mmCIF file of C-alpha atoms and ligand atoms in Angstrom:
data_model
loop_
_atom_site.group_PDB
_atom_site.id
_atom_site.type_symbol
_atom_site.label_atom_id
_atom_site.label_comp_id
_atom_site.label_asym_id
_atom_site.label_seq_id
_atom_site.Cartn_x
_atom_site.Cartn_y
_atom_site.Cartn_z
ATOM 1 C CA MET A 1 0.000 0.000 0.000
ATOM 2 C CA ARG A 2 1.185 3.568 -0.567
ATOM 3 C CA ASN A 3 2.491 5.570 2.348
ATOM 4 C CA SER A 4 3.225 9.226 3.063
ATOM 5 C CA ARG A 5 6.565 10.976 3.003
ATOM 6 C CA ARG A 6 5.813 12.852 6.209
ATOM 7 C CA GLY A 7 5.169 9.565 8.015
ATOM 8 C CA GLN A 8 8.767 8.502 7.438
ATOM 9 C CA VAL A 9 10.178 9.630 10.791
ATOM 10 C CA ASP A 10 13.376 8.291 12.366
ATOM 11 C CA PRO A 11 13.264 5.588 15.029
ATOM 12 C CA PHE A 12 13.720 6.570 18.661
ATOM 13 C CA ILE A 13 17.209 5.044 19.118
ATOM 14 C CA VAL A 14 16.844 4.642 22.879
ATOM 15 C CA MET A 15 13.992 2.222 22.156
ATOM 16 C CA ASP A 16 16.399 0.164 20.047
ATOM 17 C CA VAL A 17 18.895 0.185 22.939
ATOM 18 C CA MET A 18 16.149 -0.966 25.299
ATOM 19 C CA GLU A 19 15.363 -3.815 22.926
ATOM 20 C CA ALA A 20 19.052 -4.849 22.754
ATOM 21 C CA ALA A 21 19.201 -4.768 26.564
ATOM 22 C CA ARG A 22 16.028 -6.864 26.762
ATOM 23 C CA ARG A 23 17.532 -9.471 24.418
ATOM 24 C CA ALA A 24 20.694 -9.607 26.537
ATOM 25 C CA GLU A 25 18.561 -10.145 29.642
ATOM 26 C CA GLU A 26 16.575 -12.850 27.878
ATOM 27 C CA GLY A 27 19.912 -14.537 27.197
ATOM 28 C CA GLY A 28 20.564 -14.599 30.955
ATOM 29 C CA ARG A 29 22.715 -11.469 31.388
ATOM 30 C CA HIS A 30 22.247 -8.929 34.160
ATOM 31 C CA ILE A 31 21.999 -5.430 32.696
ATOM 32 C CA ILE A 32 22.112 -2.093 34.523
ATOM 33 C CA HIS A 33 19.692 0.310 32.864
ATOM 34 C CA MET A 34 21.188 3.751 32.391
ATOM 35 C CA GLU A 35 19.353 4.238 29.108
ATOM 36 C CA VAL A 36 15.797 4.569 30.323
ATOM 37 C CA GLY A 37 14.393 8.069 30.816
ATOM 38 C CA GLN A 38 11.762 7.199 33.343
ATOM 39 C CA PRO A 39 11.431 6.756 37.106
ATOM 40 C CA GLY A 40 11.815 3.201 38.375
ATOM 41 C CA THR A 41 9.134 4.001 40.974
ATOM 42 C CA PRO A 42 5.365 3.451 40.530
ATOM 43 C CA ALA A 43 2.663 6.127 40.697
ATOM 44 C CA PRO A 44 2.408 7.385 44.295
ATOM 45 C CA GLN A 45 0.461 5.122 46.632
ATOM 46 C CA GLY A 46 -2.263 7.742 47.179
ATOM 47 C CA ALA A 47 -2.818 7.892 43.421
ATOM 48 C CA ARG A 48 -3.185 4.146 43.092
ATOM 49 C CA GLU A 49 -5.562 3.980 46.059
ATOM 50 C CA ALA A 50 -7.701 6.843 44.745
ATOM 51 C CA LEU A 51 -8.133 5.155 41.390
ATOM 52 C CA ALA A 52 -8.967 1.794 43.013
ATOM 53 C CA ARG A 53 -11.785 3.509 44.947
ATOM 54 C CA VAL A 54 -13.177 5.454 41.989
ATOM 55 C CA MET A 55 -13.062 2.398 39.720
ATOM 56 C CA GLU A 56 -15.628 0.678 41.962
ATOM 57 C CA ASP A 57 -18.092 3.562 41.873
ATOM 58 C CA GLU A 58 -17.826 5.295 38.512
ATOM 59 C CA PRO A 59 -17.957 4.231 34.867
ATOM 60 C CA LEU A 60 -14.869 6.303 33.985
ATOM 61 C CA GLY A 61 -16.213 7.170 30.544
ATOM 62 C CA TYR A 62 -14.902 10.069 28.494
ATOM 63 C CA SER A 63 -14.083 13.179 30.488
ATOM 64 C CA VAL A 64 -14.674 16.582 28.913
ATOM 65 C CA ALA A 65 -12.026 17.328 26.283
ATOM 66 C CA LEU A 66 -10.106 19.920 28.299
ATOM 67 C CA GLY A 67 -9.811 17.575 31.279
ATOM 68 C CA LEU A 68 -11.501 16.998 34.649
ATOM 69 C CA PRO A 69 -12.342 20.438 36.079
ATOM 70 C CA ALA A 70 -10.969 19.444 39.513
ATOM 71 C CA LEU A 71 -7.650 18.469 37.952
ATOM 72 C CA ARG A 72 -7.424 21.685 35.938
ATOM 73 C CA GLN A 73 -8.062 23.646 39.118
ATOM 74 C CA ARG A 74 -5.475 21.682 41.083
ATOM 75 C CA ILE A 75 -2.850 22.159 38.354
ATOM 76 C CA ALA A 76 -3.549 25.914 38.356
ATOM 77 C CA ARG A 77 -3.021 25.894 42.141
ATOM 78 C CA LEU A 78 0.353 24.171 41.634
ATOM 79 C CA TYR A 79 1.562 27.292 39.808
ATOM 80 C CA GLY A 80 0.797 29.300 42.946
ATOM 81 C CA GLU A 81 2.621 26.783 45.135
ATOM 82 C CA TRP A 82 5.682 26.282 42.949
ATOM 83 C CA TYR A 83 6.183 29.687 41.338
ATOM 84 C CA ASP A 84 3.823 32.153 43.028
ATOM 85 C CA VAL A 85 1.982 32.539 39.718
ATOM 86 C CA ASP A 86 -1.762 33.187 39.852
ATOM 87 C CA LEU A 87 -3.086 31.028 37.003
ATOM 88 C CA ASP A 88 -6.651 30.872 35.682
ATOM 89 C CA PRO A 89 -7.649 27.143 35.608
ATOM 90 C CA GLY A 90 -9.499 27.918 32.391
ATOM 91 C CA ARG A 91 -6.119 28.136 30.624
ATOM 92 C CA VAL A 92 -5.034 24.641 31.731
ATOM 93 C CA ILE A 93 -5.644 21.818 29.264
ATOM 94 C CA VAL A 94 -5.145 18.207 30.348
ATOM 95 C CA THR A 95 -3.483 16.138 27.624
ATOM 96 C CA SER A 96 -2.359 12.590 26.831
ATOM 97 C CA GLY A 97 1.090 13.102 28.303
ATOM 98 C CA SER A 98 3.213 15.967 27.120
ATOM 99 C CA SER A 99 3.434 14.025 23.829
ATOM 100 C CA GLY A 100 -0.272 14.685 23.234
ATOM 101 C CA ALA A 101 0.313 18.336 24.117
ATOM 102 C CA PHE A 102 3.039 18.634 21.441
ATOM 103 C CA VAL A 103 0.634 17.383 18.777
ATOM 104 C CA LEU A 104 -2.038 19.865 19.891
ATOM 105 C CA ALA A 105 0.406 22.764 20.190
ATOM 106 C CA PHE A 106 2.141 22.198 16.859
ATOM 107 C CA THR A 107 -1.187 21.710 15.075
ATOM 108 C CA ALA A 108 -2.694 24.835 16.632
ATOM 109 C CA LEU A 109 0.316 27.060 16.020
ATOM 110 C CA PHE A 110 1.838 26.022 12.699
ATOM 111 C CA ASP A 111 0.907 25.396 9.094
ATOM 112 C CA ALA A 112 2.581 22.910 6.764
ATOM 113 C CA GLY A 113 5.940 24.321 5.710
ATOM 114 C CA ASP A 114 6.392 26.542 8.778
ATOM 115 C CA ARG A 115 9.765 26.368 10.510
ATOM 116 C CA VAL A 116 10.280 25.663 14.206
ATOM 117 C CA GLY A 117 13.616 26.020 15.985
ATOM 118 C CA ILE A 118 14.677 23.249 18.347
ATOM 119 C CA GLY A 119 17.854 23.206 20.399
ATOM 120 C CA GLU A 120 20.329 20.462 19.569
ATOM 121 C CA PRO A 121 20.872 18.396 21.616
ATOM 122 C CA GLY A 122 17.211 18.038 22.462
ATOM 123 C CA TYR A 123 14.362 15.600 22.953
ATOM 124 C CA PRO A 124 14.166 13.676 19.642
ATOM 125 C CA SER A 125 10.398 13.482 19.295
ATOM 126 C CA TYR A 126 10.005 17.264 18.839
ATOM 127 C CA ARG A 127 11.724 16.874 15.491
ATOM 128 C CA GLN A 128 9.782 13.775 14.484
ATOM 129 C CA ILE A 129 6.338 15.077 15.515
ATOM 130 C CA LEU A 130 6.977 18.325 13.630
ATOM 131 C CA ARG A 131 7.985 16.326 10.551
ATOM 132 C CA ALA A 132 4.924 14.117 10.771
ATOM 133 C CA LEU A 133 2.835 17.312 10.679
ATOM 134 C CA ASP A 134 4.746 18.640 7.656
ATOM 135 C CA VAL A 135 6.354 21.365 9.772
ATOM 136 C CA GLU A 136 10.085 21.832 9.328
ATOM 137 C CA PRO A 137 12.268 21.360 12.420
ATOM 138 C CA VAL A 138 15.267 23.694 12.350
ATOM 139 C CA GLY A 139 18.108 22.389 14.516
ATOM 140 C CA ILE A 140 19.935 25.048 16.516
ATOM 141 C CA ALA A 141 23.382 23.782 17.499
ATOM 142 C CA ALA A 142 23.578 24.839 21.147
ATOM 143 C CA GLY A 143 27.072 25.439 22.478
ATOM 144 C CA ALA A 144 28.719 24.152 25.640
ATOM 145 C CA ASP A 145 29.439 27.812 26.506
ATOM 146 C CA HIS A 146 25.660 28.295 26.867
ATOM 147 C CA ARG A 147 25.286 24.970 28.641
ATOM 148 C CA LEU A 148 23.705 23.439 25.534
ATOM 149 C CA GLN A 149 20.692 25.795 25.507
ATOM 150 C CA PRO A 150 19.728 28.141 22.636
ATOM 151 C CA VAL A 151 20.308 31.900 23.012
ATOM 152 C CA PRO A 152 18.657 34.860 21.209
ATOM 153 C CA GLY A 153 21.671 35.325 18.909
ATOM 154 C CA ASP A 154 20.908 31.906 17.414
ATOM 155 C CA LEU A 155 17.588 33.218 16.058
ATOM 156 C CA GLU A 156 19.038 36.166 14.183
ATOM 157 C CA ASN A 157 19.521 34.648 10.761
ATOM 158 C CA LEU A 158 16.740 32.111 10.925
ATOM 159 C CA ASP A 159 13.274 32.582 9.519
ATOM 160 C CA LEU A 160 11.231 30.844 12.216
ATOM 161 C CA GLN A 161 7.561 30.675 13.157
ATOM 162 C CA GLY A 162 8.182 28.837 16.425
ATOM 163 C CA LEU A 163 10.823 28.042 19.036
ATOM 164 C CA MET A 164 10.721 25.032 21.314
ATOM 165 C CA VAL A 165 12.873 24.971 24.462
ATOM 166 C CA ALA A 166 13.131 22.628 27.437
ATOM 167 C CA SER A 167 14.386 23.523 30.895
ATOM 168 C CA PRO A 168 15.617 21.356 32.552
ATOM 169 C CA ALA A 169 16.503 19.798 29.236
ATOM 170 C CA ASN A 170 16.751 16.241 28.063
ATOM 171 C CA PRO A 171 19.517 15.056 27.529
ATOM 172 C CA SER A 172 21.714 17.695 29.231
ATOM 173 C CA GLY A 173 19.709 18.416 32.404
ATOM 174 C CA THR A 174 20.701 22.090 32.073
ATOM 175 C CA MET A 175 18.239 24.889 32.830
ATOM 176 C CA LEU A 176 17.455 28.339 31.491
ATOM 177 C CA ASP A 177 17.533 30.791 34.397
ATOM 178 C CA ARG A 178 15.129 33.724 34.530
ATOM 179 C CA SER A 179 17.303 36.083 32.497
ATOM 180 C CA ALA A 180 18.137 33.474 29.823
ATOM 181 C CA LEU A 181 14.475 32.507 29.541
ATOM 182 C CA SER A 182 13.241 36.103 29.327
ATOM 183 C CA ALA A 183 15.905 36.946 26.744
ATOM 184 C CA LEU A 184 14.470 34.152 24.597
ATOM 185 C CA THR A 185 10.795 35.060 25.138
ATOM 186 C CA ASP A 186 11.609 38.725 24.349
ATOM 187 C CA ALA A 187 13.481 37.762 21.180
ATOM 188 C CA CYS A 188 10.561 35.575 20.075
ATOM 189 C CA ALA A 189 7.961 38.278 20.837
ATOM 190 C CA ALA A 190 9.973 40.784 18.789
ATOM 191 C CA ARG A 191 10.001 38.438 15.774
ATOM 192 C CA ASP A 192 6.466 37.043 16.097
ATOM 193 C CA ILE A 193 7.843 33.577 16.873
ATOM 194 C CA ALA A 194 5.536 31.316 18.942
ATOM 195 C CA PHE A 195 7.354 30.285 22.122
ATOM 196 C CA ILE A 196 6.811 26.780 23.480
ATOM 197 C CA SER A 197 8.345 25.770 26.796
ATOM 198 C CA ASP A 198 8.666 22.088 27.707
ATOM 199 C CA GLU A 199 8.732 22.033 31.514
ATOM 200 C CA ILE A 200 8.309 18.285 31.989
ATOM 201 C CA TYR A 201 11.277 18.004 34.383
ATOM 202 C CA HIS A 202 10.105 20.736 36.753
ATOM 203 C CA GLY A 203 10.133 19.468 40.328
ATOM 204 C CA ILE A 204 13.327 17.491 39.652
ATOM 205 C CA GLU A 205 15.862 20.240 40.345
ATOM 206 C CA TYR A 206 19.019 20.129 42.434
ATOM 207 C CA GLU A 207 20.462 23.579 43.069
ATOM 208 C CA ALA A 208 17.981 26.279 42.001
ATOM 209 C CA LYS A 209 14.231 26.084 41.363
ATOM 210 C CA ALA A 210 13.278 25.911 37.677
ATOM 211 C CA VAL A 211 11.612 29.025 36.258
ATOM 212 C CA THR A 212 8.370 28.618 34.302
ATOM 213 C CA ALA A 213 7.847 30.750 31.217
ATOM 214 C CA LEU A 214 4.558 31.814 32.860
ATOM 215 C CA GLU A 215 6.572 33.815 35.431
ATOM 216 C CA ILE A 216 7.725 35.947 32.514
ATOM 217 C CA THR A 217 4.921 36.041 29.964
ATOM 218 C CA ASP A 218 1.397 34.803 29.267
ATOM 219 C CA ASP A 219 2.196 34.753 25.570
ATOM 220 C CA ALA A 220 3.631 31.225 25.488
ATOM 221 C CA TYR A 221 2.565 27.606 25.379
ATOM 222 C CA VAL A 222 3.804 25.823 28.517
ATOM 223 C CA ILE A 223 3.832 22.039 28.481
ATOM 224 C CA ASN A 224 4.247 19.716 31.457
ATOM 225 C CA SER A 225 3.414 16.159 32.440
ATOM 226 C CA PHE A 226 2.762 13.710 35.242
ATOM 227 C CA SER A 227 5.421 11.405 33.765
ATOM 228 C CA LYS A 228 8.556 12.520 35.595
ATOM 229 C CA TYR A 229 8.257 14.274 38.992
ATOM 230 C CA PHE A 230 4.904 12.571 39.615
ATOM 231 C CA SER A 231 6.336 9.193 38.529
ATOM 232 C CA MET A 232 3.454 8.293 36.204
ATOM 233 C CA THR A 233 4.913 7.662 32.740
ATOM 234 C CA GLY A 234 2.549 4.907 31.659
ATOM 235 C CA TRP A 235 -0.595 6.694 32.823
ATOM 236 C CA ARG A 236 -0.377 9.143 29.917
ATOM 237 C CA VAL A 237 -1.442 12.378 31.551
ATOM 238 C CA GLY A 238 0.155 15.749 30.921
ATOM 239 C CA TRP A 239 -0.985 19.323 30.618
ATOM 240 C CA MET A 240 -0.551 22.498 28.675
ATOM 241 C CA VAL A 241 -1.153 26.143 29.609
ATOM 242 C CA VAL A 242 -2.053 28.372 26.671
ATOM 243 C CA PRO A 243 -3.008 32.032 26.256
ATOM 244 C CA ASP A 244 -6.651 32.685 27.055
ATOM 245 C CA SER A 245 -7.479 33.404 23.430
ATOM 246 C CA HIS A 246 -6.187 29.952 22.336
ATOM 247 C CA VAL A 247 -8.256 27.784 24.700
ATOM 248 C CA ARG A 248 -11.223 27.280 22.374
ATOM 249 C CA LEU A 249 -8.890 26.534 19.443
ATOM 250 C CA ILE A 250 -7.183 23.799 21.459
ATOM 251 C CA GLU A 251 -10.491 22.514 22.773
ATOM 252 C CA ARG A 252 -11.789 21.926 19.241
ATOM 253 C CA LEU A 253 -8.566 20.130 18.273
ATOM 254 C CA ALA A 254 -8.520 18.051 21.473
ATOM 255 C CA GLN A 255 -12.151 16.997 21.033
ATOM 256 C CA ASN A 256 -11.416 15.678 17.578
ATOM 257 C CA LEU A 257 -7.883 14.331 17.948
ATOM 258 C CA PHE A 258 -8.075 12.688 21.383
ATOM 259 C CA ILE A 259 -11.622 13.131 22.807
ATOM 260 C CA CYS A 260 -9.913 13.308 26.205
ATOM 261 C CA ALA A 261 -6.848 12.168 28.131
ATOM 262 C CA SER A 262 -7.188 8.840 29.970
ATOM 263 C CA HIS A 263 -9.940 9.367 32.546
ATOM 264 C CA ALA A 264 -8.417 6.791 34.915
ATOM 265 C CA GLY A 265 -5.055 8.497 34.544
ATOM 266 C CA GLN A 266 -6.605 11.865 35.376
ATOM 267 C CA VAL A 267 -8.170 10.505 38.582
ATOM 268 C CA ALA A 268 -4.802 9.109 39.653
ATOM 269 C CA ALA A 269 -2.976 12.293 38.649
ATOM 270 C CA LEU A 270 -5.263 14.451 40.792
ATOM 271 C CA ALA A 271 -4.532 12.294 43.825
ATOM 272 C CA ALA A 272 -0.796 12.188 43.014
ATOM 273 C CA MET A 273 -0.684 15.939 43.516
ATOM 274 C CA GLU A 274 -1.347 15.378 47.238
ATOM 275 C CA CYS A 275 1.477 12.841 47.628
ATOM 276 C CA GLU A 276 4.266 15.312 48.246
ATOM 277 C CA ALA A 277 6.091 13.244 50.904
ATOM 278 C CA GLU A 278 6.479 10.212 48.628
ATOM 279 C CA LEU A 279 7.486 12.379 45.662
ATOM 280 C CA GLN A 280 10.105 14.135 47.760
ATOM 281 C CA ASP A 281 11.470 10.717 48.780
ATOM 282 C CA ASN A 282 11.876 9.906 45.070
ATOM 283 C CA LEU A 283 13.653 13.225 44.598
ATOM 284 C CA ALA A 284 16.053 12.392 47.431
ATOM 285 C CA VAL A 285 17.033 9.227 45.529
ATOM 286 C CA TYR A 286 17.731 11.235 42.337
ATOM 287 C CA LYS A 287 19.828 13.645 44.406
ATOM 288 C CA ALA A 288 21.912 10.841 45.877
ATOM 289 C CA ASN A 289 22.261 9.243 42.433
ATOM 290 C CA ARG A 290 23.346 12.528 40.874
ATOM 291 C CA ALA A 291 26.111 12.963 43.450
ATOM 292 C CA LEU A 292 27.324 9.407 42.788
ATOM 293 C CA MET A 293 27.241 10.023 39.021
ATOM 294 C CA LEU A 294 29.247 13.246 39.143
ATOM 295 C CA ASP A 295 32.085 11.528 41.021
ATOM 296 C CA GLY A 296 31.727 8.055 39.549
ATOM 297 C CA LEU A 297 31.669 9.052 35.890
ATOM 298 C CA ARG A 298 34.778 11.196 36.295
ATOM 299 C CA ASP A 299 36.464 8.404 38.198
ATOM 300 C CA ALA A 300 35.627 6.002 35.344
ATOM 301 C CA GLY A 301 37.136 8.388 32.779
ATOM 302 C CA PHE A 302 34.042 10.248 31.494
ATOM 303 C CA GLU A 303 35.029 13.777 32.342
ATOM 304 C CA ARG A 304 33.489 16.052 29.752
ATOM 305 C CA PHE A 305 29.977 16.991 30.868
ATOM 306 C CA ALA A 306 28.130 19.873 32.506
ATOM 307 C CA PRO A 307 26.675 18.947 35.912
ATOM 308 C CA PRO A 308 22.902 18.691 35.433
ATOM 309 C CA ASP A 309 20.693 21.329 37.112
ATOM 310 C CA GLY A 310 17.662 19.069 36.922
ATOM 311 C CA ALA A 311 16.089 15.949 35.328
ATOM 312 C CA PHE A 312 17.997 12.687 35.769
ATOM 313 C CA TYR A 313 20.568 12.593 32.979
ATOM 314 C CA VAL A 314 24.237 13.283 32.377
ATOM 315 C CA TYR A 315 25.146 14.073 28.766
ATOM 316 C CA ALA A 316 28.815 13.359 28.243
ATOM 317 C CA ASP A 317 31.104 14.336 25.392
ATOM 318 C CA VAL A 318 32.934 11.128 24.504
ATOM 319 C CA SER A 319 34.419 12.368 21.227
ATOM 320 C CA ASP A 320 37.906 11.675 22.639
ATOM 321 C CA LEU A 321 36.877 8.017 22.968
ATOM 322 C CA THR A 322 34.803 7.389 19.839
ATOM 323 C CA ASP A 323 33.380 8.901 16.670
ATOM 324 C CA ASP A 324 30.534 6.379 16.609
ATOM 325 C CA SER A 325 28.386 6.676 19.736
ATOM 326 C CA ARG A 326 26.013 3.964 18.546
ATOM 327 C CA ALA A 327 28.856 1.421 18.272
ATOM 328 C CA PHE A 328 30.313 2.682 21.577
ATOM 329 C CA ALA A 329 26.956 2.215 23.344
ATOM 330 C CA ALA A 330 26.725 -1.299 21.877
ATOM 331 C CA GLU A 331 30.251 -2.027 23.161
ATOM 332 C CA ILE A 332 29.362 -0.756 26.653
ATOM 333 C CA LEU A 333 26.262 -2.947 26.674
ATOM 334 C CA GLU A 334 28.179 -5.983 25.452
ATOM 335 C CA LYS A 335 31.294 -5.655 27.623
ATOM 336 C CA ALA A 336 30.111 -3.773 30.717
ATOM 337 C CA GLY A 337 26.488 -4.927 30.880
ATOM 338 C CA VAL A 338 25.342 -1.293 31.129
ATOM 339 C CA ALA A 339 22.754 0.126 28.721
ATOM 340 C CA VAL A 340 23.352 3.785 27.757
ATOM 341 C CA THR A 341 21.879 5.972 24.999
ATOM 342 C CA PRO A 342 23.961 7.180 22.035
ATOM 343 C CA GLY A 343 23.788 10.950 21.544
ATOM 344 C CA LEU A 344 22.524 10.567 17.964
ATOM 345 C CA ASP A 345 18.991 10.423 19.317
ATOM 346 C CA PHE A 346 19.352 13.981 20.589
ATOM 347 C CA ASP A 347 21.708 15.574 18.099
ATOM 348 C CA PRO A 348 21.864 14.148 14.571
ATOM 349 C CA HIS A 349 24.994 16.197 13.780
ATOM 350 C CA ARG A 350 27.256 16.062 16.816
ATOM 351 C CA GLY A 351 25.671 13.130 18.634
ATOM 352 C CA HIS A 352 28.117 10.602 17.204
ATOM 353 C CA GLY A 353 30.509 11.866 19.885
ATOM 354 C CA THR A 354 28.151 11.945 22.889
ATOM 355 C CA ILE A 355 26.369 9.563 25.244
ATOM 356 C CA ARG A 356 23.477 10.046 27.683
ATOM 357 C CA PHE A 357 23.542 8.313 31.054
ATOM 358 C CA SER A 358 20.259 8.198 32.992
ATOM 359 C CA TYR A 359 20.290 7.951 36.788
ATOM 360 C CA ALA A 360 16.561 7.508 37.331
ATOM 361 C CA ARG A 361 16.896 3.993 38.764
ATOM 362 C CA SER A 362 17.722 2.858 42.329
ATOM 363 C CA THR A 363 20.898 4.023 44.046
ATOM 364 C CA GLY A 364 22.091 0.403 44.243
ATOM 365 C CA ASP A 365 21.830 0.116 40.462
ATOM 366 C CA ILE A 366 23.687 3.382 39.952
ATOM 367 C CA ARG A 367 26.550 2.240 42.210
ATOM 368 C CA GLU A 368 26.825 -1.061 40.381
ATOM 369 C CA GLY A 369 26.586 0.629 36.961
ATOM 370 C CA LEU A 370 29.381 3.045 37.814
ATOM 371 C CA ALA A 371 31.614 0.216 39.070
ATOM 372 C CA ARG A 372 31.027 -1.669 35.800
ATOM 373 C CA LEU A 373 31.769 1.433 33.723
ATOM 374 C CA LYS A 374 35.017 1.953 35.600
ATOM 375 C CA ARG A 375 36.152 -1.640 34.995
ATOM 376 C CA PHE A 376 35.152 -1.346 31.334
ATOM 377 C CA MET A 377 37.136 1.841 30.829
ATOM 378 C CA GLN A 378 40.192 0.425 32.623
ATOM 379 C CA ALA A 379 40.161 -2.644 30.389
ATOM 380 C CA ARG A 380 39.743 -0.445 27.292
ATOM 381 C CA ARG A 381 42.836 1.665 27.965
HETATM 382 C C1 LIG B 1 11.964 16.583 27.380
HETATM 383 C C2 LIG B 1 10.837 15.598 27.266
HETATM 384 N N1 LIG B 1 9.638 16.041 26.860
HETATM 385 C C3 LIG B 1 8.606 15.184 26.714
HETATM 386 C C4 LIG B 1 8.730 13.827 26.988
HETATM 387 C C5 LIG B 1 7.522 12.928 26.774
HETATM 388 O O1 LIG B 1 6.874 12.679 27.969
HETATM 389 P P1 LIG B 1 5.364 12.239 28.180
HETATM 390 O O2 LIG B 1 5.435 10.935 28.905
HETATM 391 O O3 LIG B 1 4.744 13.311 29.043
HETATM 392 O O4 LIG B 1 4.678 12.149 26.874
HETATM 393 C C6 LIG B 1 9.950 13.338 27.439
HETATM 394 C C7 LIG B 1 10.111 11.905 27.737
HETATM 395 O O5 LIG B 1 11.155 11.411 28.049
HETATM 396 C C8 LIG B 1 11.031 14.257 27.580
HETATM 397 O O6 LIG B 1 12.233 13.846 27.983
#
């Protein structure tokens, strides 16, 4: 049967790594997972209990397209608690993970042929979702001197209709502070470029609190999710905050594209927002893991990386060790029994010389993984 050109997106390489790791495990090997970008913990207990109760009493049919009103209100309240921002719940749209929010945002904001800037390295699916919608992703090579985040100067010679940023970012874990973020929102406003801020790793910060674009401007699309801080990847619930005048536009798209986000997921997500103690315990594990990673990776011989401000990744420059990160990752899996992600997923141009290590798993796993990496590097010398 015929197929479309725009449907021909690249594979998500980390998924291929996960499959290779799974095959190794099937063959009896013990693998430490430093490739996976998700918490090893389940949804908070209060979330699971709330859903178990509601499941007995309610049919859990479609919710309204914009999401359960109670959840939209609770998310709006979170902006008061986290950032001291007074947010109208009417601007909050509950989505099928942040992935669903990207589809809604890109469809609402861009026409076929429009050009959207994305920082490289960056989350690979931005590029692929844009392509699938016939929108052109424009890679912006972000420099180590700006901690791998785009800066206004990068926009000067580009004809763009949109800019997508993430802070903390995947894969680097680096953040845009208030002045860096407002410099970008100002530059976009001056050029009529739609600004989209992926804030999915907010809540997982180590030194300073992450700044939301909503502290600076209402003229932005802000996207977040229950997948990371709230430890609910598989439940497929996220959200998006849009300017008041865009709510009805998004509502019409959401009704037709998704009907609604998972109703069961929304019930659990609402309860998860009251599980602060458990979520802070998870955060304490990431903090301990991060400290181990910073020392352990250097000790093993991976020295070229910026310490992450947030999220649970270290993005290391390994160009002194390889010019083929995919083969290097395969070698690490084969010889060290540690699964890591080649940088090509995040940066098609420079990613052949980089690797992403995730430290989202248990501290015991991180210790063991670092010991294996050290032995591997010693044997390689
Ligand atoms: C930066 C970033 N944005 C979005 C996503 C997608 O998350 P969700 O589960 O909310 O669709 C991920 C997943 O790893 C991510 O790293």
